[in-house]
Amino acid sequence: MIDAAVAAAFFGAAMLLALSPGPDNLFVLMQSATHGRRAGLLVTLGLCTGLLGHTAAVALGLAAVLAATPWALWAVKLVGAAYLLYLAWRAWHAPVGPLASAHVTRLTPLAAYTRGIVMNLTNPKVALFFLAFLPQFVDPARGGVPWQIVQLGALFMLATLLTFGAFALFAGWIGSGLRHSARAQRLLNRAAALVFAGLAARLALAR
């Protein structure tokens, strides 16, 4: 088991990292504003599920293999950027007006949850961040390193769930008012499309 003081320090650092502006929390904000707070919360759950994969990759040593394989990093970035461009296209062409409520319901709970998973798993920077960040809080003298990595990953997921969940509730509340206006809906959809396209470019060009 990890030391309680170390766990508290790690959880505090994870909360600060979750609060800092980044592609994941921006993604949650836009999805919640355009599709409602339930969608934002499901996207958050999907992102946390993706963190399970990154945690397992670090614990099993797979993240180190990914970091040492440039073509694999490039392939993951390409898939992630393509997916974000697809979401940008969908947001840009989303309908507005009296049928907007029907548009909101078309994003099913499974689709929202899946978006979070794909968004997280196709970002190799998260895997590399976990590879660099989590081992700093590991103490081999306190037992198995993989088990300590798992505990730290769980704390990071909890911090992400609490922080991003709050973002989703806030953005959903703001978006609920905007969705009553066709003009506001169009502006919100276009803003979401530009954000997704920007995130795609940022991911594709990241070194």
CSV table of N, CA and C in Angstrom, one decimal, residues 69-205:
chain,number,residue,atom,x,y,z
A,69,THR,N,8.6,3.5,-29.4
A,69,THR,CA,8.2,3.1,-30.8
A,69,THR,C,7.6,4.3,-31.5
A,70,PRO,N,8.4,5.1,-32.2
A,70,PRO,CA,7.8,6.3,-32.9
A,70,PRO,C,6.6,6.1,-33.8
A,71,TRP,N,6.7,5.0,-34.6
A,71,TRP,CA,5.6,4.7,-35.5
A,71,TRP,C,4.3,4.4,-34.8
A,72,ALA,N,4.4,3.8,-33.6
A,72,ALA,CA,3.2,3.5,-32.8
A,72,ALA,C,2.5,4.8,-32.3
A,73,LEU,N,3.4,5.7,-31.8
A,73,LEU,CA,2.9,7.0,-31.3
A,73,LEU,C,2.2,7.7,-32.5
A,74,TRP,N,2.9,7.7,-33.6
A,74,TRP,CA,2.3,8.4,-34.8
A,74,TRP,C,0.9,7.8,-35.2
A,75,ALA,N,0.8,6.5,-35.2
A,75,ALA,CA,-0.4,5.9,-35.5
A,75,ALA,C,-1.6,6.2,-34.6
A,76,VAL,N,-1.3,6.2,-33.3
A,76,VAL,CA,-2.3,6.6,-32.3
A,76,VAL,C,-2.7,8.0,-32.4
A,77,LYS,N,-1.7,8.9,-32.7
A,77,LYS,CA,-2.1,10.3,-32.8
A,77,LYS,C,-2.9,10.5,-34.1
A,78,LEU,N,-2.6,9.8,-35.1
A,78,LEU,CA,-3.4,9.9,-36.4
A,78,LEU,C,-4.9,9.5,-36.2
A,79,VAL,N,-5.1,8.4,-35.5
A,79,VAL,CA,-6.4,7.9,-35.2
A,79,VAL,C,-7.2,8.9,-34.3
A,80,GLY,N,-6.5,9.4,-33.3
A,80,GLY,CA,-7.2,10.4,-32.4
A,80,GLY,C,-7.5,11.7,-33.2
A,81,ALA,N,-6.6,12.2,-34.0
A,81,ALA,CA,-6.9,13.4,-34.7
A,81,ALA,C,-8.0,13.2,-35.7
A,82,ALA,N,-8.0,12.1,-36.4
A,82,ALA,CA,-9.1,11.8,-37.4
A,82,ALA,C,-10.5,11.7,-36.6
A,83,TYR,N,-10.5,11.1,-35.5
A,83,TYR,CA,-11.8,11.0,-34.7
A,83,TYR,C,-12.2,12.4,-34.3
A,84,LEU,N,-11.3,13.3,-33.9
A,84,LEU,CA,-11.7,14.6,-33.5
A,84,LEU,C,-12.2,15.4,-34.7
A,85,LEU,N,-11.6,15.2,-35.8
A,85,LEU,CA,-12.1,15.9,-37.1
A,85,LEU,C,-13.5,15.4,-37.4
A,86,TYR,N,-13.7,14.2,-37.2
A,86,TYR,CA,-15.1,13.6,-37.5
A,86,TYR,C,-16.1,14.3,-36.6
A,87,LEU,N,-15.8,14.4,-35.3
A,87,LEU,CA,-16.7,15.1,-34.3
A,87,LEU,C,-16.8,16.6,-34.7
A,88,ALA,N,-15.8,17.2,-35.2
A,88,ALA,CA,-15.9,18.6,-35.7
A,88,ALA,C,-16.9,18.7,-36.8
A,89,TRP,N,-16.8,17.8,-37.8
A,89,TRP,CA,-17.7,17.8,-38.9
A,89,TRP,C,-19.1,17.6,-38.5
A,90,ARG,N,-19.3,16.7,-37.5
A,90,ARG,CA,-20.7,16.4,-37.0
A,90,ARG,C,-21.2,17.7,-36.3
A,91,ALA,N,-20.4,18.3,-35.5
A,91,ALA,CA,-20.9,19.5,-34.8
A,91,ALA,C,-21.2,20.7,-35.7
A,92,TRP,N,-20.4,20.8,-36.8
A,92,TRP,CA,-20.6,22.0,-37.7
A,92,TRP,C,-21.9,21.8,-38.5
A,93,HIS,N,-22.2,20.6,-38.8
A,93,HIS,CA,-23.4,20.3,-39.6
A,93,HIS,C,-24.6,19.9,-38.7
A,94,ALA,N,-24.6,20.1,-37.4
A,94,ALA,CA,-25.7,19.7,-36.5
A,94,ALA,C,-26.9,20.6,-36.8
A,95,PRO,N,-28.1,20.0,-36.8
A,95,PRO,CA,-29.3,20.8,-37.0
A,95,PRO,C,-29.6,21.7,-35.8
A,96,VAL,N,-30.3,22.8,-36.1
A,96,VAL,CA,-30.7,23.8,-35.0
A,96,VAL,C,-32.2,24.1,-35.3
A,97,GLY,N,-32.7,24.8,-34.3
A,97,GLY,CA,-34.1,25.2,-34.4
A,97,GLY,C,-35.1,24.3,-33.7
A,98,PRO,N,-36.3,24.1,-34.1
A,98,PRO,CA,-37.3,23.3,-33.4
A,98,PRO,C,-36.9,21.9,-33.3
A,99,LEU,N,-36.1,21.3,-34.2
A,99,LEU,CA,-35.7,19.9,-34.1
A,99,LEU,C,-34.4,19.7,-33.3
A,100,ALA,N,-34.0,20.8,-32.6
A,100,ALA,CA,-32.7,20.7,-31.9
A,100,ALA,C,-32.8,19.6,-30.8
A,101,SER,N,-34.0,19.5,-30.1
A,101,SER,CA,-34.1,18.5,-29.0
A,101,SER,C,-33.9,17.1,-29.6
A,102,ALA,N,-34.4,16.9,-30.8
A,102,ALA,CA,-34.2,15.6,-31.4
A,102,ALA,C,-32.7,15.3,-31.6
A,103,HIS,N,-32.0,16.4,-32.0
A,103,HIS,CA,-30.5,16.3,-32.2
A,103,HIS,C,-29.8,15.9,-30.9
A,104,VAL,N,-30.3,16.5,-29.8
A,104,VAL,CA,-29.6,16.1,-28.6
A,104,VAL,C,-29.8,14.7,-28.2
A,105,THR,N,-31.0,14.1,-28.4
A,105,THR,CA,-31.3,12.8,-28.0
A,105,THR,C,-30.5,11.8,-28.9
A,106,ARG,N,-30.1,12.2,-30.1
A,106,ARG,CA,-29.4,11.2,-31.0
A,106,ARG,C,-28.0,10.9,-30.4
A,107,LEU,N,-27.5,11.7,-29.5
A,107,LEU,CA,-26.2,11.3,-28.9
A,107,LEU,C,-26.6,10.4,-27.7
A,108,THR,N,-26.6,9.1,-28.0
A,108,THR,CA,-27.1,8.1,-27.0
A,108,THR,C,-26.1,8.0,-25.8
A,109,PRO,N,-26.5,7.5,-24.7
A,109,PRO,CA,-25.6,7.4,-23.5
A,109,PRO,C,-24.3,6.6,-23.9
A,110,LEU,N,-24.5,5.5,-24.7
A,110,LEU,CA,-23.4,4.7,-25.1
A,110,LEU,C,-22.4,5.5,-26.0
A,111,ALA,N,-23.0,6.3,-26.9
A,111,ALA,CA,-22.2,7.1,-27.8
A,111,ALA,C,-21.4,8.1,-27.0
A,112,ALA,N,-22.0,8.8,-26.0
A,112,ALA,CA,-21.3,9.8,-25.2
A,112,ALA,C,-20.2,9.1,-24.4
A,113,TYR,N,-20.5,8.0,-23.8
A,113,TYR,CA,-19.5,7.2,-23.0
A,113,TYR,C,-18.3,6.8,-23.9
A,114,THR,N,-18.6,6.3,-25.1
A,114,THR,CA,-17.6,5.8,-26.0
A,114,THR,C,-16.7,7.0,-26.5
A,115,ARG,N,-17.3,8.2,-26.7
A,115,ARG,CA,-16.5,9.3,-27.1
A,115,ARG,C,-15.4,9.6,-26.0
A,116,GLY,N,-15.8,9.5,-24.8
A,116,GLY,CA,-14.8,9.8,-23.7
A,116,GLY,C,-13.7,8.7,-23.8
A,117,ILE,N,-14.0,7.5,-24.0
A,117,ILE,CA,-13.0,6.4,-24.0
A,117,ILE,C,-12.0,6.6,-25.2
A,118,VAL,N,-12.6,6.9,-26.4
A,118,VAL,CA,-11.8,7.0,-27.6
A,118,VAL,C,-10.9,8.3,-27.4
A,119,MET,N,-11.5,9.4,-26.9
A,119,MET,CA,-10.8,10.6,-26.8
A,119,MET,C,-9.5,10.4,-25.9
A,120,ASN,N,-9.7,9.6,-24.8
A,120,ASN,CA,-8.6,9.4,-23.9
A,120,ASN,C,-7.6,8.4,-24.4
A,121,LEU,N,-8.0,7.3,-24.9
A,121,LEU,CA,-7.1,6.3,-25.3
A,121,LEU,C,-6.3,6.6,-26.6
A,122,THR,N,-6.8,7.5,-27.4
A,122,THR,CA,-6.1,7.9,-28.6
A,122,THR,C,-5.2,9.1,-28.4
A,123,ASN,N,-5.0,9.5,-27.2
A,123,ASN,CA,-4.1,10.6,-26.9
A,123,ASN,C,-2.8,10.0,-26.3
A,124,PRO,N,-1.8,9.8,-27.1
A,124,PRO,CA,-0.6,9.2,-26.5
A,124,PRO,C,0.1,10.1,-25.5
A,125,LYS,N,-0.2,11.4,-25.4
A,125,LYS,CA,0.4,12.2,-24.4
A,125,LYS,C,0.0,11.8,-23.0
A,126,VAL,N,-1.3,11.3,-22.9
A,126,VAL,CA,-1.7,10.8,-21.6
A,126,VAL,C,-0.9,9.6,-21.2
A,127,ALA,N,-0.7,8.7,-22.1
A,127,ALA,CA,0.2,7.5,-21.7
A,127,ALA,C,1.6,8.0,-21.3
A,128,LEU,N,2.2,8.9,-22.1
A,128,LEU,CA,3.5,9.3,-21.7
A,128,LEU,C,3.5,10.1,-20.4
A,129,PHE,N,2.4,10.9,-20.2
A,129,PHE,CA,2.3,11.6,-18.9
A,129,PHE,C,2.3,10.7,-17.7
A,130,PHE,N,1.4,9.6,-17.9
A,130,PHE,CA,1.3,8.7,-16.8
A,130,PHE,C,2.7,8.0,-16.6
A,131,LEU,N,3.4,7.7,-17.7
A,131,LEU,CA,4.7,7.0,-17.6
A,131,LEU,C,5.7,7.9,-16.8
A,132,ALA,N,5.6,9.2,-17.0
A,132,ALA,CA,6.5,10.1,-16.3
A,132,ALA,C,6.1,10.5,-14.9
A,133,PHE,N,4.8,10.5,-14.7
A,133,PHE,CA,4.2,11.1,-13.4
A,133,PHE,C,4.0,10.1,-12.3
A,134,LEU,N,3.4,9.0,-12.6
A,134,LEU,CA,3.0,8.0,-11.6
A,134,LEU,C,4.2,7.4,-10.9
A,135,PRO,N,5.3,7.0,-11.6
A,135,PRO,CA,6.4,6.4,-10.9
A,135,PRO,C,7.1,7.3,-9.9
A,136,GLN,N,6.9,8.6,-10.0
A,136,GLN,CA,7.6,9.5,-9.0
A,136,GLN,C,7.0,9.3,-7.6
A,137,PHE,N,5.8,8.7,-7.5
A,137,PHE,CA,5.2,8.5,-6.2
A,137,PHE,C,5.2,7.1,-5.7
A,138,VAL,N,6.0,6.3,-6.4
A,138,VAL,CA,6.1,4.9,-6.1
A,138,VAL,C,7.3,4.7,-5.2
A,139,ASP,N,7.2,3.8,-4.1
A,139,ASP,CA,8.2,3.5,-3.2
A,139,ASP,C,8.4,2.0,-3.2
A,140,PRO,N,9.4,1.4,-3.9
A,140,PRO,CA,9.6,0.0,-4.0
A,140,PRO,C,9.7,-0.7,-2.6
A,141,ALA,N,10.1,0.0,-1.6
A,141,ALA,CA,10.2,-0.6,-0.3
A,141,ALA,C,8.8,-0.9,0.3
A,142,ARG,N,7.7,-0.3,-0.2
A,142,ARG,CA,6.4,-0.6,0.3
A,142,ARG,C,5.6,-1.6,-0.4
A,143,GLY,N,6.3,-2.4,-1.2
A,143,GLY,CA,5.6,-3.6,-1.9
A,143,GLY,C,5.7,-3.5,-3.4
A,144,GLY,N,4.8,-4.3,-4.0
A,144,GLY,CA,4.9,-4.4,-5.5
A,144,GLY,C,4.6,-3.1,-6.2
A,145,VAL,N,5.5,-2.8,-7.1
A,145,VAL,CA,5.4,-1.5,-7.9
A,145,VAL,C,4.1,-1.5,-8.7
A,146,PRO,N,3.8,-2.6,-9.5
A,146,PRO,CA,2.5,-2.5,-10.3
A,146,PRO,C,1.3,-2.2,-9.4
A,147,TRP,N,1.2,-2.8,-8.2
A,147,TRP,CA,0.0,-2.6,-7.4
A,147,TRP,C,0.0,-1.1,-6.9
A,148,GLN,N,1.1,-0.5,-6.6
A,148,GLN,CA,1.1,0.9,-6.3
A,148,GLN,C,0.7,1.8,-7.5
A,149,ILE,N,1.1,1.4,-8.7
A,149,ILE,CA,0.7,2.1,-9.9
A,149,ILE,C,-0.8,2.1,-10.0
A,150,VAL,N,-1.4,0.9,-9.8
A,150,VAL,CA,-2.8,0.8,-9.9
A,150,VAL,C,-3.5,1.7,-8.8
A,151,GLN,N,-3.0,1.8,-7.6
A,151,GLN,CA,-3.6,2.6,-6.6
A,151,GLN,C,-3.5,4.1,-7.0
A,152,LEU,N,-2.4,4.5,-7.5
A,152,LEU,CA,-2.2,5.9,-8.0
A,152,LEU,C,-3.1,6.2,-9.1
A,153,GLY,N,-3.3,5.2,-10.0
A,153,GLY,CA,-4.2,5.4,-11.2
A,153,GLY,C,-5.6,5.6,-10.7
A,154,ALA,N,-6.0,4.9,-9.7
A,154,ALA,CA,-7.4,5.0,-9.1
A,154,ALA,C,-7.6,6.4,-8.5
A,155,LEU,N,-6.6,6.8,-7.8
A,155,LEU,CA,-6.7,8.2,-7.2
A,155,LEU,C,-6.8,9.3,-8.3
A,156,PHE,N,-6.0,9.1,-9.4
A,156,PHE,CA,-6.1,10.0,-10.5
A,156,PHE,C,-7.4,10.0,-11.1
A,157,MET,N,-8.0,8.8,-11.3
A,157,MET,CA,-9.4,8.7,-11.9
A,157,MET,C,-10.4,9.4,-11.0
A,158,LEU,N,-10.3,9.2,-9.7
A,158,LEU,CA,-11.2,9.9,-8.7
A,158,LEU,C,-11.1,11.4,-8.8
A,159,ALA,N,-9.9,11.9,-8.9
A,159,ALA,CA,-9.7,13.4,-9.0
A,159,ALA,C,-10.3,13.9,-10.4
A,160,THR,N,-10.1,13.1,-11.4
A,160,THR,CA,-10.7,13.4,-12.7
A,160,THR,C,-12.2,13.4,-12.7
A,161,LEU,N,-12.8,12.4,-12.1
A,161,LEU,CA,-14.2,12.2,-12.0
A,161,LEU,C,-14.9,13.4,-11.3
A,162,LEU,N,-14.3,13.8,-10.2
A,162,LEU,CA,-14.8,14.9,-9.4
A,162,LEU,C,-14.7,16.2,-10.1
A,163,THR,N,-13.6,16.5,-10.7
A,163,THR,CA,-13.3,17.8,-11.3
A,163,THR,C,-14.1,17.9,-12.6
A,164,PHE,N,-14.0,16.9,-13.5
A,164,PHE,CA,-14.6,16.9,-14.8
A,164,PHE,C,-16.2,16.9,-14.6
A,165,GLY,N,-16.6,16.1,-13.6
A,165,GLY,CA,-18.0,16.1,-13.3
A,165,GLY,C,-18.6,17.4,-13.0
A,166,ALA,N,-17.8,18.2,-12.2
A,166,ALA,CA,-18.3,19.6,-11.9
A,166,ALA,C,-18.3,20.4,-13.2
A,167,PHE,N,-17.3,20.3,-14.0
A,167,PHE,CA,-17.3,21.0,-15.3
A,167,PHE,C,-18.5,20.6,-16.1
A,168,ALA,N,-18.9,19.4,-16.2
A,168,ALA,CA,-20.0,18.9,-17.0
A,168,ALA,C,-21.3,19.5,-16.5
A,169,LEU,N,-21.5,19.5,-15.2
A,169,LEU,CA,-22.7,20.1,-14.6
A,169,LEU,C,-22.8,21.6,-14.9
A,170,PHE,N,-21.7,22.3,-14.7
A,170,PHE,CA,-21.7,23.7,-15.0
A,170,PHE,C,-22.0,24.0,-16.5
A,171,ALA,N,-21.3,23.4,-17.4
A,171,ALA,CA,-21.5,23.6,-18.8
A,171,ALA,C,-22.9,23.2,-19.3
A,172,GLY,N,-23.4,22.1,-18.7
A,172,GLY,CA,-24.7,21.7,-19.0
A,172,GLY,C,-25.8,22.7,-18.6
A,173,TRP,N,-25.6,23.3,-17.5
A,173,TRP,CA,-26.5,24.4,-17.0
A,173,TRP,C,-26.4,25.6,-17.9
A,174,ILE,N,-25.3,26.0,-18.3
A,174,ILE,CA,-25.1,27.1,-19.3
A,174,ILE,C,-25.7,26.8,-20.6
A,175,GLY,N,-25.4,25.6,-21.1
A,175,GLY,CA,-25.9,25.2,-22.4
A,175,GLY,C,-27.4,25.0,-22.5
A,176,SER,N,-28.1,24.6,-21.4
A,176,SER,CA,-29.5,24.5,-21.4
A,176,SER,C,-30.2,25.7,-21.8
A,177,GLY,N,-29.7,26.9,-21.3
A,177,GLY,CA,-30.3,28.2,-21.7
A,177,GLY,C,-30.0,28.5,-23.1
A,178,LEU,N,-28.8,28.2,-23.6
A,178,LEU,CA,-28.4,28.6,-25.0
A,178,LEU,C,-29.2,27.7,-26.0
A,179,ARG,N,-29.6,26.5,-25.7
A,179,ARG,CA,-30.2,25.6,-26.6
A,179,ARG,C,-31.7,26.0,-27.0
A,180,HIS,N,-32.2,27.0,-26.2
A,180,HIS,CA,-33.6,27.5,-26.5
A,180,HIS,C,-33.6,28.5,-27.7
A,181,SER,N,-32.4,28.9,-28.1
A,181,SER,CA,-32.3,29.9,-29.2
A,181,SER,C,-31.6,29.2,-30.4
A,182,ALA,N,-32.2,29.3,-31.6
A,182,ALA,CA,-31.6,28.7,-32.8
A,182,ALA,C,-30.3,29.3,-33.1
A,183,ARG,N,-30.2,30.6,-32.9
A,183,ARG,CA,-29.0,31.3,-33.2
A,183,ARG,C,-27.9,30.9,-32.3
A,184,ALA,N,-28.2,30.8,-31.0
A,184,ALA,CA,-27.3,30.4,-30.0
A,184,ALA,C,-26.8,28.9,-30.2
A,185,GLN,N,-27.8,28.1,-30.6
A,185,GLN,CA,-27.5,26.7,-30.9
A,185,GLN,C,-26.4,26.6,-32.1
A,186,ARG,N,-26.7,27.4,-33.1
A,186,ARG,CA,-25.7,27.4,-34.2
A,186,ARG,C,-24.3,27.9,-33.8
A,187,LEU,N,-24.3,28.9,-33.0
A,187,LEU,CA,-23.0,29.4,-32.6
A,187,LEU,C,-22.3,28.4,-31.7
A,188,LEU,N,-23.1,27.8,-30.8
A,188,LEU,CA,-22.5,26.8,-29.9
A,188,LEU,C,-22.0,25.6,-30.7
A,189,ASN,N,-22.7,25.1,-31.7
A,189,ASN,CA,-22.3,24.0,-32.6
A,189,ASN,C,-21.0,24.4,-33.3
A,190,ARG,N,-21.0,25.6,-33.9
A,190,ARG,CA,-19.8,26.0,-34.6
A,190,ARG,C,-18.6,26.2,-33.7
A,191,ALA,N,-18.8,26.7,-32.5
A,191,ALA,CA,-17.7,26.8,-31.5
A,191,ALA,C,-17.2,25.4,-31.2
A,192,ALA,N,-18.1,24.5,-31.0
A,192,ALA,CA,-17.7,23.1,-30.7
A,192,ALA,C,-16.9,22.5,-31.8
A,193,ALA,N,-17.3,22.8,-33.1
A,193,ALA,CA,-16.6,22.3,-34.2
A,193,ALA,C,-15.2,22.8,-34.3
A,194,LEU,N,-15.0,24.1,-34.0
A,194,LEU,CA,-13.7,24.8,-34.1
A,194,LEU,C,-12.8,24.2,-32.9
A,195,VAL,N,-13.4,24.0,-31.8
A,195,VAL,CA,-12.6,23.4,-30.7
A,195,VAL,C,-12.1,22.0,-31.0
A,196,PHE,N,-13.0,21.2,-31.6
A,196,PHE,CA,-12.6,19.8,-31.9
A,196,PHE,C,-11.5,19.8,-33.0
A,197,ALA,N,-11.7,20.7,-34.0
A,197,ALA,CA,-10.7,20.8,-35.0
A,197,ALA,C,-9.4,21.3,-34.5
A,198,GLY,N,-9.4,22.3,-33.6
A,198,GLY,CA,-8.2,22.7,-32.9
A,198,GLY,C,-7.5,21.6,-32.1
A,199,LEU,N,-8.3,20.8,-31.4
A,199,LEU,CA,-7.7,19.7,-30.6
A,199,LEU,C,-7.1,18.7,-31.5
A,200,ALA,N,-7.8,18.5,-32.7
A,200,ALA,CA,-7.2,17.5,-33.7
A,200,ALA,C,-5.8,18.0,-34.2
A,201,ALA,N,-5.8,19.3,-34.5
A,201,ALA,CA,-4.5,19.8,-35.0
A,201,ALA,C,-3.4,19.8,-33.9
A,202,ARG,N,-3.8,20.1,-32.7
A,202,ARG,CA,-2.9,20.1,-31.5
A,202,ARG,C,-2.3,18.7,-31.3
A,203,LEU,N,-3.2,17.7,-31.4
A,203,LEU,CA,-2.8,16.3,-31.2
A,203,LEU,C,-1.9,15.8,-32.4
A,204,ALA,N,-2.3,16.2,-33.6
A,204,ALA,CA,-1.5,15.7,-34.8
A,204,ALA,C,-0.1,16.3,-34.8
A,205,LEU,N,0.0,17.6,-34.3
A,205,LEU,CA,1.3,18.3,-34.4
A,205,LEU,C,2.1,18.1,-33.1
